[in-house]
Short mmCIF file of N, CA and C in Angstrom, two decimals:
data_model
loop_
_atom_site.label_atom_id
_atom_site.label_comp_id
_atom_site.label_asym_id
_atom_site.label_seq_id
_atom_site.Cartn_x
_atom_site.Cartn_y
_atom_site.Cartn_z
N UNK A 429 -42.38 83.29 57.05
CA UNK A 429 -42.67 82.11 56.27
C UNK A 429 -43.22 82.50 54.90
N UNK A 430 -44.25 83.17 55.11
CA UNK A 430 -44.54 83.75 53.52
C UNK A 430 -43.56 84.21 52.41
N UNK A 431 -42.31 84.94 53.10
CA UNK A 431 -41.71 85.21 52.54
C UNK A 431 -41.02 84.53 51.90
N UNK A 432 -40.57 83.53 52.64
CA UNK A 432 -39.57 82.84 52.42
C UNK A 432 -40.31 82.05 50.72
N UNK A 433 -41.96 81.67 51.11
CA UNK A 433 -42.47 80.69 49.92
C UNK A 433 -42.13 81.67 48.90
N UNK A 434 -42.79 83.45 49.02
CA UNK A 434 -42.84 83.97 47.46
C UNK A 434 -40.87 84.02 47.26
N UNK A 435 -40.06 84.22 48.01
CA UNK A 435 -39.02 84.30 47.41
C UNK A 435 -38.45 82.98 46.51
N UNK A 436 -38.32 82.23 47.45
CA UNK A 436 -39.13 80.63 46.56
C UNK A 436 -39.28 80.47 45.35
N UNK A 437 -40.66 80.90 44.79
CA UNK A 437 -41.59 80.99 44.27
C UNK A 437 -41.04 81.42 42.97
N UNK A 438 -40.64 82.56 42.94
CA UNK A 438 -39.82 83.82 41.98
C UNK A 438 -38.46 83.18 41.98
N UNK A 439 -38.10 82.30 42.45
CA UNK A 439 -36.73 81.84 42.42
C UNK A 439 -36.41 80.91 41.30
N UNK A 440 -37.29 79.66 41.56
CA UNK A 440 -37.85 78.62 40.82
C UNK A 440 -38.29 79.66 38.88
N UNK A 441 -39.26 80.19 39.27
CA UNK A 441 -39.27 80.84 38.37
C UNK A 441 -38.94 81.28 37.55
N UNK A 442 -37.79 81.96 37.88
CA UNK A 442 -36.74 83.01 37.25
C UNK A 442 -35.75 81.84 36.08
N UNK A 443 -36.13 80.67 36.57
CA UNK A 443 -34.96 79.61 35.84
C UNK A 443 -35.77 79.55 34.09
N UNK A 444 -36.81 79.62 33.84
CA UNK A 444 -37.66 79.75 32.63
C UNK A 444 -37.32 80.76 31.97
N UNK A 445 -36.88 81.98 32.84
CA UNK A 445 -36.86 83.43 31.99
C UNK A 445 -35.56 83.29 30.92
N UNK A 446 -34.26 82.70 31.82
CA UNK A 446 -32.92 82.80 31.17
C UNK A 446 -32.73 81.22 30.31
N UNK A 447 -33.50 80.07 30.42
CA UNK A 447 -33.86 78.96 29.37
C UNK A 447 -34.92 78.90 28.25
N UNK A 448 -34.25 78.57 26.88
CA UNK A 448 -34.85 78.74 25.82
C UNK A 448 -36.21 77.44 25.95
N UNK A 449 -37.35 78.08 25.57
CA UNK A 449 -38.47 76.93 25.25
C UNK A 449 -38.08 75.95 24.21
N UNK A 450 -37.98 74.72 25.10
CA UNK A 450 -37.23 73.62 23.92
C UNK A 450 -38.29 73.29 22.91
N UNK A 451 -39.33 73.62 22.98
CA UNK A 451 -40.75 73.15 22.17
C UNK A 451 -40.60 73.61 21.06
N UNK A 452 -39.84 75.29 20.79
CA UNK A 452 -39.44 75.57 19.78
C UNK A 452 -38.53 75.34 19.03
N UNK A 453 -37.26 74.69 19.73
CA UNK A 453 -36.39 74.43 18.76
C UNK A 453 -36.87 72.70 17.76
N UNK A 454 -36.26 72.78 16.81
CA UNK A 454 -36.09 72.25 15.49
C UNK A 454 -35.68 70.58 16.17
N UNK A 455 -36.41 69.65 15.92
CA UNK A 455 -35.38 68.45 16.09
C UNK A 455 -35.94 67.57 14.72
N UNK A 456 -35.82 66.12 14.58
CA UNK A 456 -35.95 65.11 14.52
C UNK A 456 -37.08 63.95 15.15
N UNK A 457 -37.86 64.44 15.29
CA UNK A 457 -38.70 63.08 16.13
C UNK A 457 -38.70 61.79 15.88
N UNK A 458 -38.18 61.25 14.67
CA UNK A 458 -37.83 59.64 14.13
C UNK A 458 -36.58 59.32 14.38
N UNK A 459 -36.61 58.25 13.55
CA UNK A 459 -35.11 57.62 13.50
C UNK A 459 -34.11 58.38 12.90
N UNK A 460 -34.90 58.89 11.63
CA UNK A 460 -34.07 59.64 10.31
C UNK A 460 -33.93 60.97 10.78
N UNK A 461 -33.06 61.59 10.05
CA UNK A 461 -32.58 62.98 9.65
C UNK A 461 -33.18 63.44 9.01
N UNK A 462 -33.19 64.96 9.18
CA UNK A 462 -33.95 65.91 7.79
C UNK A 462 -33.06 67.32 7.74
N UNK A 463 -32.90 67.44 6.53
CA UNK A 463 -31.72 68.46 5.56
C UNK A 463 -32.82 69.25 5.15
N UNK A 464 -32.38 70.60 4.89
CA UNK A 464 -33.35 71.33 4.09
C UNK A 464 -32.83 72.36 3.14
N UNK A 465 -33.10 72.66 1.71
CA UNK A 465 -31.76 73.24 0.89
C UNK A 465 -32.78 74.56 0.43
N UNK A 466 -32.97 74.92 -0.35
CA UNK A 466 -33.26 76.56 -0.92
C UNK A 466 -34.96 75.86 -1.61
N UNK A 467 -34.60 74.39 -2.31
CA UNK A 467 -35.70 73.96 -3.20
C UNK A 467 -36.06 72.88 -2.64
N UNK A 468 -35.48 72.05 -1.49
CA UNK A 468 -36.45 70.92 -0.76
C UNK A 468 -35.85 70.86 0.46
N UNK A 469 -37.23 69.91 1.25
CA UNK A 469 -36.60 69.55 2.21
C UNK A 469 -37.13 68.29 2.40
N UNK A 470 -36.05 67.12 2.58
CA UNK A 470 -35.86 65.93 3.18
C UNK A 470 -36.01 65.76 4.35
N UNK A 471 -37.02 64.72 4.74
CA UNK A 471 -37.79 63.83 5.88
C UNK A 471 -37.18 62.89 6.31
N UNK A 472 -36.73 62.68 7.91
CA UNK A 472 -36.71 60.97 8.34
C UNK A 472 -36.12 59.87 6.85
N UNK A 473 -34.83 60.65 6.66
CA UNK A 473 -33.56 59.93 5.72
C UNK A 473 -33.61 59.07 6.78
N UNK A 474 -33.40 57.31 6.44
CA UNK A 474 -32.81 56.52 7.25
C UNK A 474 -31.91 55.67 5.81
N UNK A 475 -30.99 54.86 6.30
CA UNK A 475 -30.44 53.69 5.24
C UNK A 475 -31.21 52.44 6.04
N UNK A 476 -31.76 51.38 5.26
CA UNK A 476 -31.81 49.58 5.66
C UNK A 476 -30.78 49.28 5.38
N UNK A 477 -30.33 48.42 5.87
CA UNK A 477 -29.37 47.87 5.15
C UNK A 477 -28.43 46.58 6.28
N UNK A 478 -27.96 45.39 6.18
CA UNK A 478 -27.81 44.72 7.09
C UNK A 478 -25.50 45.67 7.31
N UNK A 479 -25.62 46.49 6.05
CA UNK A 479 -24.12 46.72 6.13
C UNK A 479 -23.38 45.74 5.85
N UNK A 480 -21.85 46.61 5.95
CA UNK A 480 -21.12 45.68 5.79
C UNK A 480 -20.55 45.05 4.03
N UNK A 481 -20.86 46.01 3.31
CA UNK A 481 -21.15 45.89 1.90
C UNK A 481 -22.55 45.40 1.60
N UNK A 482 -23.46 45.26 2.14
CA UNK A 482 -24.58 44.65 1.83
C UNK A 482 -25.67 45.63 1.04
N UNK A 483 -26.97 45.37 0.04
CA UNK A 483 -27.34 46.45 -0.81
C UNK A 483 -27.80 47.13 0.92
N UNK A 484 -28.46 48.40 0.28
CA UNK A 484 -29.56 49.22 1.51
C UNK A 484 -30.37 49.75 0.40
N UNK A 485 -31.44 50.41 0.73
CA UNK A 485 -32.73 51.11 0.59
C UNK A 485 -32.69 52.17 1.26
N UNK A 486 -32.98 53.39 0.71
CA UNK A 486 -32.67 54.78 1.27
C UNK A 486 -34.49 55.22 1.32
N UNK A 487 -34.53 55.20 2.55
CA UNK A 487 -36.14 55.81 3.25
C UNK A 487 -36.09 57.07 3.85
N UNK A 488 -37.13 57.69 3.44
CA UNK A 488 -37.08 59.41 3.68
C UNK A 488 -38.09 59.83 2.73
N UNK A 489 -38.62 61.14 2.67
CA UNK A 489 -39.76 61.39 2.29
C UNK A 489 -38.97 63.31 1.66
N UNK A 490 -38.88 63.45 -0.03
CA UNK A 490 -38.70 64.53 -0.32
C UNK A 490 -39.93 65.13 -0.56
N UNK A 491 -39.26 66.57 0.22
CA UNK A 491 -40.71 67.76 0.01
C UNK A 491 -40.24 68.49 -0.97
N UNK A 492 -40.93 68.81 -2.62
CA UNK A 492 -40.34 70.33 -3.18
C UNK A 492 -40.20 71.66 -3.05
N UNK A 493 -39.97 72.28 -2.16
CA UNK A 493 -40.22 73.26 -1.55
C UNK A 493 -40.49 74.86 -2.95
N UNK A 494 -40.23 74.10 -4.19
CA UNK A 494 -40.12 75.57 -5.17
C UNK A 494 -41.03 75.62 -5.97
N UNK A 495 -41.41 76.36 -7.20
CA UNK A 495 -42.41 76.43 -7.84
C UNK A 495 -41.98 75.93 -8.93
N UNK A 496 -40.83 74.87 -9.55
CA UNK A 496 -40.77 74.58 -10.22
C UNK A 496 -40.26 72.55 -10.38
N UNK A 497 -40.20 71.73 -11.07
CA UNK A 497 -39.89 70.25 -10.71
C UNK A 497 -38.78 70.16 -11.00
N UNK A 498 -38.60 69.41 -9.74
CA UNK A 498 -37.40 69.22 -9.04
C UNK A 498 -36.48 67.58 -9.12
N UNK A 499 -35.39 66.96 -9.71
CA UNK A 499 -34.93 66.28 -9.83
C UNK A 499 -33.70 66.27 -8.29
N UNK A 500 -33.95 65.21 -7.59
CA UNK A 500 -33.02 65.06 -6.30
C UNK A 500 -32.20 63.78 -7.06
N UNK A 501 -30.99 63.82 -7.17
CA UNK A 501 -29.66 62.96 -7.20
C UNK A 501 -29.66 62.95 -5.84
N UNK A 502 -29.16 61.69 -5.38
CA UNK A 502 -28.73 61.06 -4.22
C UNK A 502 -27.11 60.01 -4.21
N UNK A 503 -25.94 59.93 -3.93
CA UNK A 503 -24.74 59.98 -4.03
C UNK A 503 -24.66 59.35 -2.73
N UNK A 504 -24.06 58.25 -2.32
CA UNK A 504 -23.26 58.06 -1.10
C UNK A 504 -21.65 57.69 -1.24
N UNK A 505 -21.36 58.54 0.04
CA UNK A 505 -20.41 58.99 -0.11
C UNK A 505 -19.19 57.94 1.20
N UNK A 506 -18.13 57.53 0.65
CA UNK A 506 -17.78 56.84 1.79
C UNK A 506 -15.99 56.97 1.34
N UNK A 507 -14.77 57.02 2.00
CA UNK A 507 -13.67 57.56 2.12
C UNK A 507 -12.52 57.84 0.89
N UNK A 508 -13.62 59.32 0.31
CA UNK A 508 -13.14 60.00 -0.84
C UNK A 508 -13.92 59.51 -1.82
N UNK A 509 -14.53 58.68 -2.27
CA UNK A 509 -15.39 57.90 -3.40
C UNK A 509 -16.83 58.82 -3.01
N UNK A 510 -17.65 58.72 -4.26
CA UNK A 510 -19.17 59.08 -4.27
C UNK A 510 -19.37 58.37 -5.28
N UNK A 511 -20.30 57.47 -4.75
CA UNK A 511 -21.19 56.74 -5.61
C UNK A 511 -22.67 56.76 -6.10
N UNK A 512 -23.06 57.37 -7.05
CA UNK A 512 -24.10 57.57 -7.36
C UNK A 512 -25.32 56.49 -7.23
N UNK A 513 -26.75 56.73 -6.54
CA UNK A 513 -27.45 55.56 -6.22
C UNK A 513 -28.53 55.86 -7.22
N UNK A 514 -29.41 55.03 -7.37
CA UNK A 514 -30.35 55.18 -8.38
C UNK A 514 -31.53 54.50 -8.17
N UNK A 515 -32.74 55.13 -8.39
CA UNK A 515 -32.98 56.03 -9.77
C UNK A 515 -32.84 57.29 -8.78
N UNK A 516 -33.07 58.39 -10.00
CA UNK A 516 -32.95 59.77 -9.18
C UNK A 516 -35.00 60.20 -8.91
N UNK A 517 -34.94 61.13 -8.51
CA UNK A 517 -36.02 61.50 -7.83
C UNK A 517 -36.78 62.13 -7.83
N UNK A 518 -37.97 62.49 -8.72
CA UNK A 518 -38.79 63.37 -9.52
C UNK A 518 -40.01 64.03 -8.86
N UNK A 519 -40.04 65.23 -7.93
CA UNK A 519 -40.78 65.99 -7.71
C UNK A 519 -41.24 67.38 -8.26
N UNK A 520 -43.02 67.47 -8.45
CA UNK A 520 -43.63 68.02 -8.61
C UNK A 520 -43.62 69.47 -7.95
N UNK A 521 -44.01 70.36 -8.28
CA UNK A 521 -43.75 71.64 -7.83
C UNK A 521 -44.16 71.39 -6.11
N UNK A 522 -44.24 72.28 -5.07
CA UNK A 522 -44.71 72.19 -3.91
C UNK A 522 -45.54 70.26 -3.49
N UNK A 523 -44.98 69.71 -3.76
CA UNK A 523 -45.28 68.45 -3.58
C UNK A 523 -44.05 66.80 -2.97
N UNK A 524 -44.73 66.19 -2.32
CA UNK A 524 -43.90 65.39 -2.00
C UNK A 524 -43.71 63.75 -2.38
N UNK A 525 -42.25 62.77 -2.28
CA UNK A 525 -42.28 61.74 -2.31
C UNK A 525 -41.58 61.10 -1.95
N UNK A 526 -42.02 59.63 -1.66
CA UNK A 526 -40.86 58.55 -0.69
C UNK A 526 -39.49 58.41 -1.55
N UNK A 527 -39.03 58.59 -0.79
CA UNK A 527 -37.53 58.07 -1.44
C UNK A 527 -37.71 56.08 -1.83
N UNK A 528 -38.52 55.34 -0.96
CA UNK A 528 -38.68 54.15 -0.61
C UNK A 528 -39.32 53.61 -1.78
N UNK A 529 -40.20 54.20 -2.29
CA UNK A 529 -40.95 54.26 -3.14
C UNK A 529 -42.00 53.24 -2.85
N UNK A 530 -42.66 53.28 -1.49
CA UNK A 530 -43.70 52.68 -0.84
C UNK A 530 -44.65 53.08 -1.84
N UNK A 531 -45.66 52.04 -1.96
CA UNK A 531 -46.88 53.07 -1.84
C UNK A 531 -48.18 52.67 -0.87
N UNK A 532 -49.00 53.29 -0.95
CA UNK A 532 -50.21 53.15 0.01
C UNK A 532 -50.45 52.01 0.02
N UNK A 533 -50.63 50.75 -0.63
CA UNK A 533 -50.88 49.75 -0.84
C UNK A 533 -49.69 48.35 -0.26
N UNK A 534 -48.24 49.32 0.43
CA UNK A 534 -47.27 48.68 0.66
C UNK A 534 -46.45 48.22 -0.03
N UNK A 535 -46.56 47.93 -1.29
CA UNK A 535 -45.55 47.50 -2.40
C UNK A 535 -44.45 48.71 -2.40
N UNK A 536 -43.40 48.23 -3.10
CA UNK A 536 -42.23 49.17 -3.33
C UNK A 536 -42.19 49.40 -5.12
N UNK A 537 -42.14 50.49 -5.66
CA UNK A 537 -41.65 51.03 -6.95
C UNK A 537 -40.20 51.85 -6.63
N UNK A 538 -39.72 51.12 -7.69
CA UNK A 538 -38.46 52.19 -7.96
C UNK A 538 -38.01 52.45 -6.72
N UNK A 539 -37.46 51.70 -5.46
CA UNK A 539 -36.51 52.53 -4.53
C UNK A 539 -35.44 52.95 -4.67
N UNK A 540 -35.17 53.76 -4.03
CA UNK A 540 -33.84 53.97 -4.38
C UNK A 540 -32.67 53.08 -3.55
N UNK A 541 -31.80 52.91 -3.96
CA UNK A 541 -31.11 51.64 -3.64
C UNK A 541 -29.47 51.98 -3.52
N UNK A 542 -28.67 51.55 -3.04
CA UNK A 542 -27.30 51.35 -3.23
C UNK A 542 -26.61 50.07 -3.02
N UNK A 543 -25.86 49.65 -3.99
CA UNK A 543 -25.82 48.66 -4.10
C UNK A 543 -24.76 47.75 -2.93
N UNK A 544 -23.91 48.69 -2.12
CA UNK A 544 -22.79 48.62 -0.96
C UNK A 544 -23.26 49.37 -0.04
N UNK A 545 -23.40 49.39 1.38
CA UNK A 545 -23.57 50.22 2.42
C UNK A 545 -22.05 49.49 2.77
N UNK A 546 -21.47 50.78 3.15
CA UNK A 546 -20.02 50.50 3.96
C UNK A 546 -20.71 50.85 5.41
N UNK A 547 -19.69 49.85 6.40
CA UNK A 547 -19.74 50.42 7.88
C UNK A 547 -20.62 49.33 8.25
N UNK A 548 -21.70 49.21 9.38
CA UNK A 548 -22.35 48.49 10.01
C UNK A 548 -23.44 48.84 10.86
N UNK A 549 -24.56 48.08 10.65
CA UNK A 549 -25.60 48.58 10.89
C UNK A 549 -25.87 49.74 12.74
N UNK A 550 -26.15 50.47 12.80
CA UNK A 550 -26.45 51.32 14.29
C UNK A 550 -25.13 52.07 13.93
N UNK A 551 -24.43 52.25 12.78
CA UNK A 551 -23.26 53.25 12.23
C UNK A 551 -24.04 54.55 11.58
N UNK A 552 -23.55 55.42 11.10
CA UNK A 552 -23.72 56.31 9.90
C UNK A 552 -22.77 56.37 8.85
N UNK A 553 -23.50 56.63 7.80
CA UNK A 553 -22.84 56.89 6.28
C UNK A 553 -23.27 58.22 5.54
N UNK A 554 -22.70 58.39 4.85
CA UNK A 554 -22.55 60.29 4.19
C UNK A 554 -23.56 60.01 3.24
N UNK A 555 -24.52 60.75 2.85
CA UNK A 555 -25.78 60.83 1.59
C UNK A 555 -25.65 62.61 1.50
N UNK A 556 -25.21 62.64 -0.47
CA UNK A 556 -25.24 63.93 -0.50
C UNK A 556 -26.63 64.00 -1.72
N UNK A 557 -27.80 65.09 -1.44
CA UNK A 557 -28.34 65.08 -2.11
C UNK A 557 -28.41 66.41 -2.96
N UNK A 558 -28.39 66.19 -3.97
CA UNK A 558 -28.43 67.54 -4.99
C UNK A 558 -29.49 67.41 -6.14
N UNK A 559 -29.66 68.92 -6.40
CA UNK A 559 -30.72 69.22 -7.52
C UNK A 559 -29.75 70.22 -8.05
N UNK A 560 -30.10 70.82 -9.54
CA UNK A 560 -29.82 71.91 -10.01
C UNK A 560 -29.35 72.93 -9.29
N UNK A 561 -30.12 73.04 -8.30
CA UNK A 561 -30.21 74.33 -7.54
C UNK A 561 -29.06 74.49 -6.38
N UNK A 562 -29.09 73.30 -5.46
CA UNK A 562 -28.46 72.97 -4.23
C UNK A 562 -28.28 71.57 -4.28
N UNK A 563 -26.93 71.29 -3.38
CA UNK A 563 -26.44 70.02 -2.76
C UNK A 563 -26.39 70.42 -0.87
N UNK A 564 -25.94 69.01 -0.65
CA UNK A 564 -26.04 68.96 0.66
C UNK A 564 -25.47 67.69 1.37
N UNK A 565 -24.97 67.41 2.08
CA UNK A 565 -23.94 66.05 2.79
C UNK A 565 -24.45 66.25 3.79
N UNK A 566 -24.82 64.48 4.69
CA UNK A 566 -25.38 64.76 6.25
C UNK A 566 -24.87 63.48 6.48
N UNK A 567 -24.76 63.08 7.34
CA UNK A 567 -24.94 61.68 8.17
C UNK A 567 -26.26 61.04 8.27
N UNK A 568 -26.21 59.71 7.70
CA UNK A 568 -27.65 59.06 8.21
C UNK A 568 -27.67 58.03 8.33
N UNK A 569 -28.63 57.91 9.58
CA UNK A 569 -27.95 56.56 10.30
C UNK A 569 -28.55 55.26 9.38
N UNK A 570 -27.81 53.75 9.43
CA UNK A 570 -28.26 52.79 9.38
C UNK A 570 -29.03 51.72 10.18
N UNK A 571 -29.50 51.45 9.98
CA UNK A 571 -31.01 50.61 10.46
C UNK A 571 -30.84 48.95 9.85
N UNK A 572 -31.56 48.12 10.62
CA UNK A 572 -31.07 46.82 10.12
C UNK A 572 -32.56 46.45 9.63
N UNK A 573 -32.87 45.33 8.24
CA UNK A 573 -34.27 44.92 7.90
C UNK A 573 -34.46 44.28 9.32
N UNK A 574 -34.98 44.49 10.74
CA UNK A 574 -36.03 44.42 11.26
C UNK A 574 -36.90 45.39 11.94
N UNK A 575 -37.48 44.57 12.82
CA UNK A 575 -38.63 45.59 13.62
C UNK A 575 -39.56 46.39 12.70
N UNK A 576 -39.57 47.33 13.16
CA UNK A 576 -40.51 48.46 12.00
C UNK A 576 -39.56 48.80 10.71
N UNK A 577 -38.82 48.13 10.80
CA UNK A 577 -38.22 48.46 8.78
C UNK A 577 -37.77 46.44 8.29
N UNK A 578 -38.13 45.74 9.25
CA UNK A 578 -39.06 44.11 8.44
C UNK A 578 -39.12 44.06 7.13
N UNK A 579 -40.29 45.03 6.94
CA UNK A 579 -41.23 44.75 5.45
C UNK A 579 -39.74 45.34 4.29
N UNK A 580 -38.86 46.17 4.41
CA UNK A 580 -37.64 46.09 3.60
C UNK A 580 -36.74 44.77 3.42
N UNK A 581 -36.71 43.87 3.95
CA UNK A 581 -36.25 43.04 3.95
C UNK A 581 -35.95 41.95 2.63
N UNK A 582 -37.85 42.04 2.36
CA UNK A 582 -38.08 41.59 0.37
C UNK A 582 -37.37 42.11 -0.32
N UNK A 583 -37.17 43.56 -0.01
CA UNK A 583 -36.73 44.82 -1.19
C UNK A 583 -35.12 44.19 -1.29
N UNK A 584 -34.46 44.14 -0.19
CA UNK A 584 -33.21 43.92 -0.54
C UNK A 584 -32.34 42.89 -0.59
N UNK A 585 -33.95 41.71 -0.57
CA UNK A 585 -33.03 40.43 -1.03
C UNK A 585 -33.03 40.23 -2.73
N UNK A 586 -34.38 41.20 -3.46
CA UNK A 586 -34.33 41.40 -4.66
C UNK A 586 -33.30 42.30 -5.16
N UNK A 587 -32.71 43.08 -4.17
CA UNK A 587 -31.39 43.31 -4.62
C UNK A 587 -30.59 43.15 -4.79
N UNK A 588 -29.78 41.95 -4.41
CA UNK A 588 -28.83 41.06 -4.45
C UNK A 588 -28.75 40.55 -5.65
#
């Protein structure tokens, strides 16, 4: 009987040795995506947007990852067309900012905006972001103004 538990025991075991610790690998914990290029890296990218041609608001949080300031262009991209969204995106050396252009106080400055989301909301759409340095194309998903993205809702009826 003993035996049988330590063989058991070491059996069970042995399944940890040949599986990678998932704790270490890299994910996503939000809704959004995150890209990372030579000079930043982008946070929890999501689009608002009800779709469907409708405007969206591009939420995500750029980090500068270089020692020098960093201008992020943001472009969405949808079958062969890139459309440039605006404004572009002005970070400080090793420093970060909302794409949303929240601020602490909840108001919105300057989001960044597009004026068409193609496709439909719980879809994805192509966002390529570039600086001087590096570009980059990902998928990111769309989100509809409710629940915890509600308070966008103002933003993009002033977009219209």
């Amino acid at each position: 009987m003993a035996v049988a538990t330590l063989a058991a025991t070491f059996g069970v075991g042995a399944c940890q040795v040949a599986s990678p610790i998932t704790t270490d690998l890299p994910y996503d914990p939000a809704d959004g995506v995150s890209v990372e290029t030579d000079d930043m890296e982008v946070l929890d990218m999501v689009v608002i947007s009800e779709g469907n041609g409708a405007p969206g608001v591009i939420s995500g949080y750029v980090v500068n990852t270089s020692s020098e300031p960093v201008t992020v262009s943001v472009a969405l991209e949808a079958e062969g067309d890139r459309t440039q969204l605006s404004p572009d995106i002005e970070v400080s050396p090793s420093r970060g900012m909302r794409m949303d252009g929240k601020t602490d106080d909840g108001d919105f400055v300057d989001p960044l905006m597009a004026q068409a989301v193609p496709g439909v909301t719980g879809g994805m759409v192509t966002l390529r972001l570039s600086t001087t340095q590096s570009a980059v194309s990902t998928l990111v998903p769309v989100f509809p103004p409710d629940g915890i993205y509600e308070p966008y809702a103002d933003v993009l009826g002033a977009g219209e």
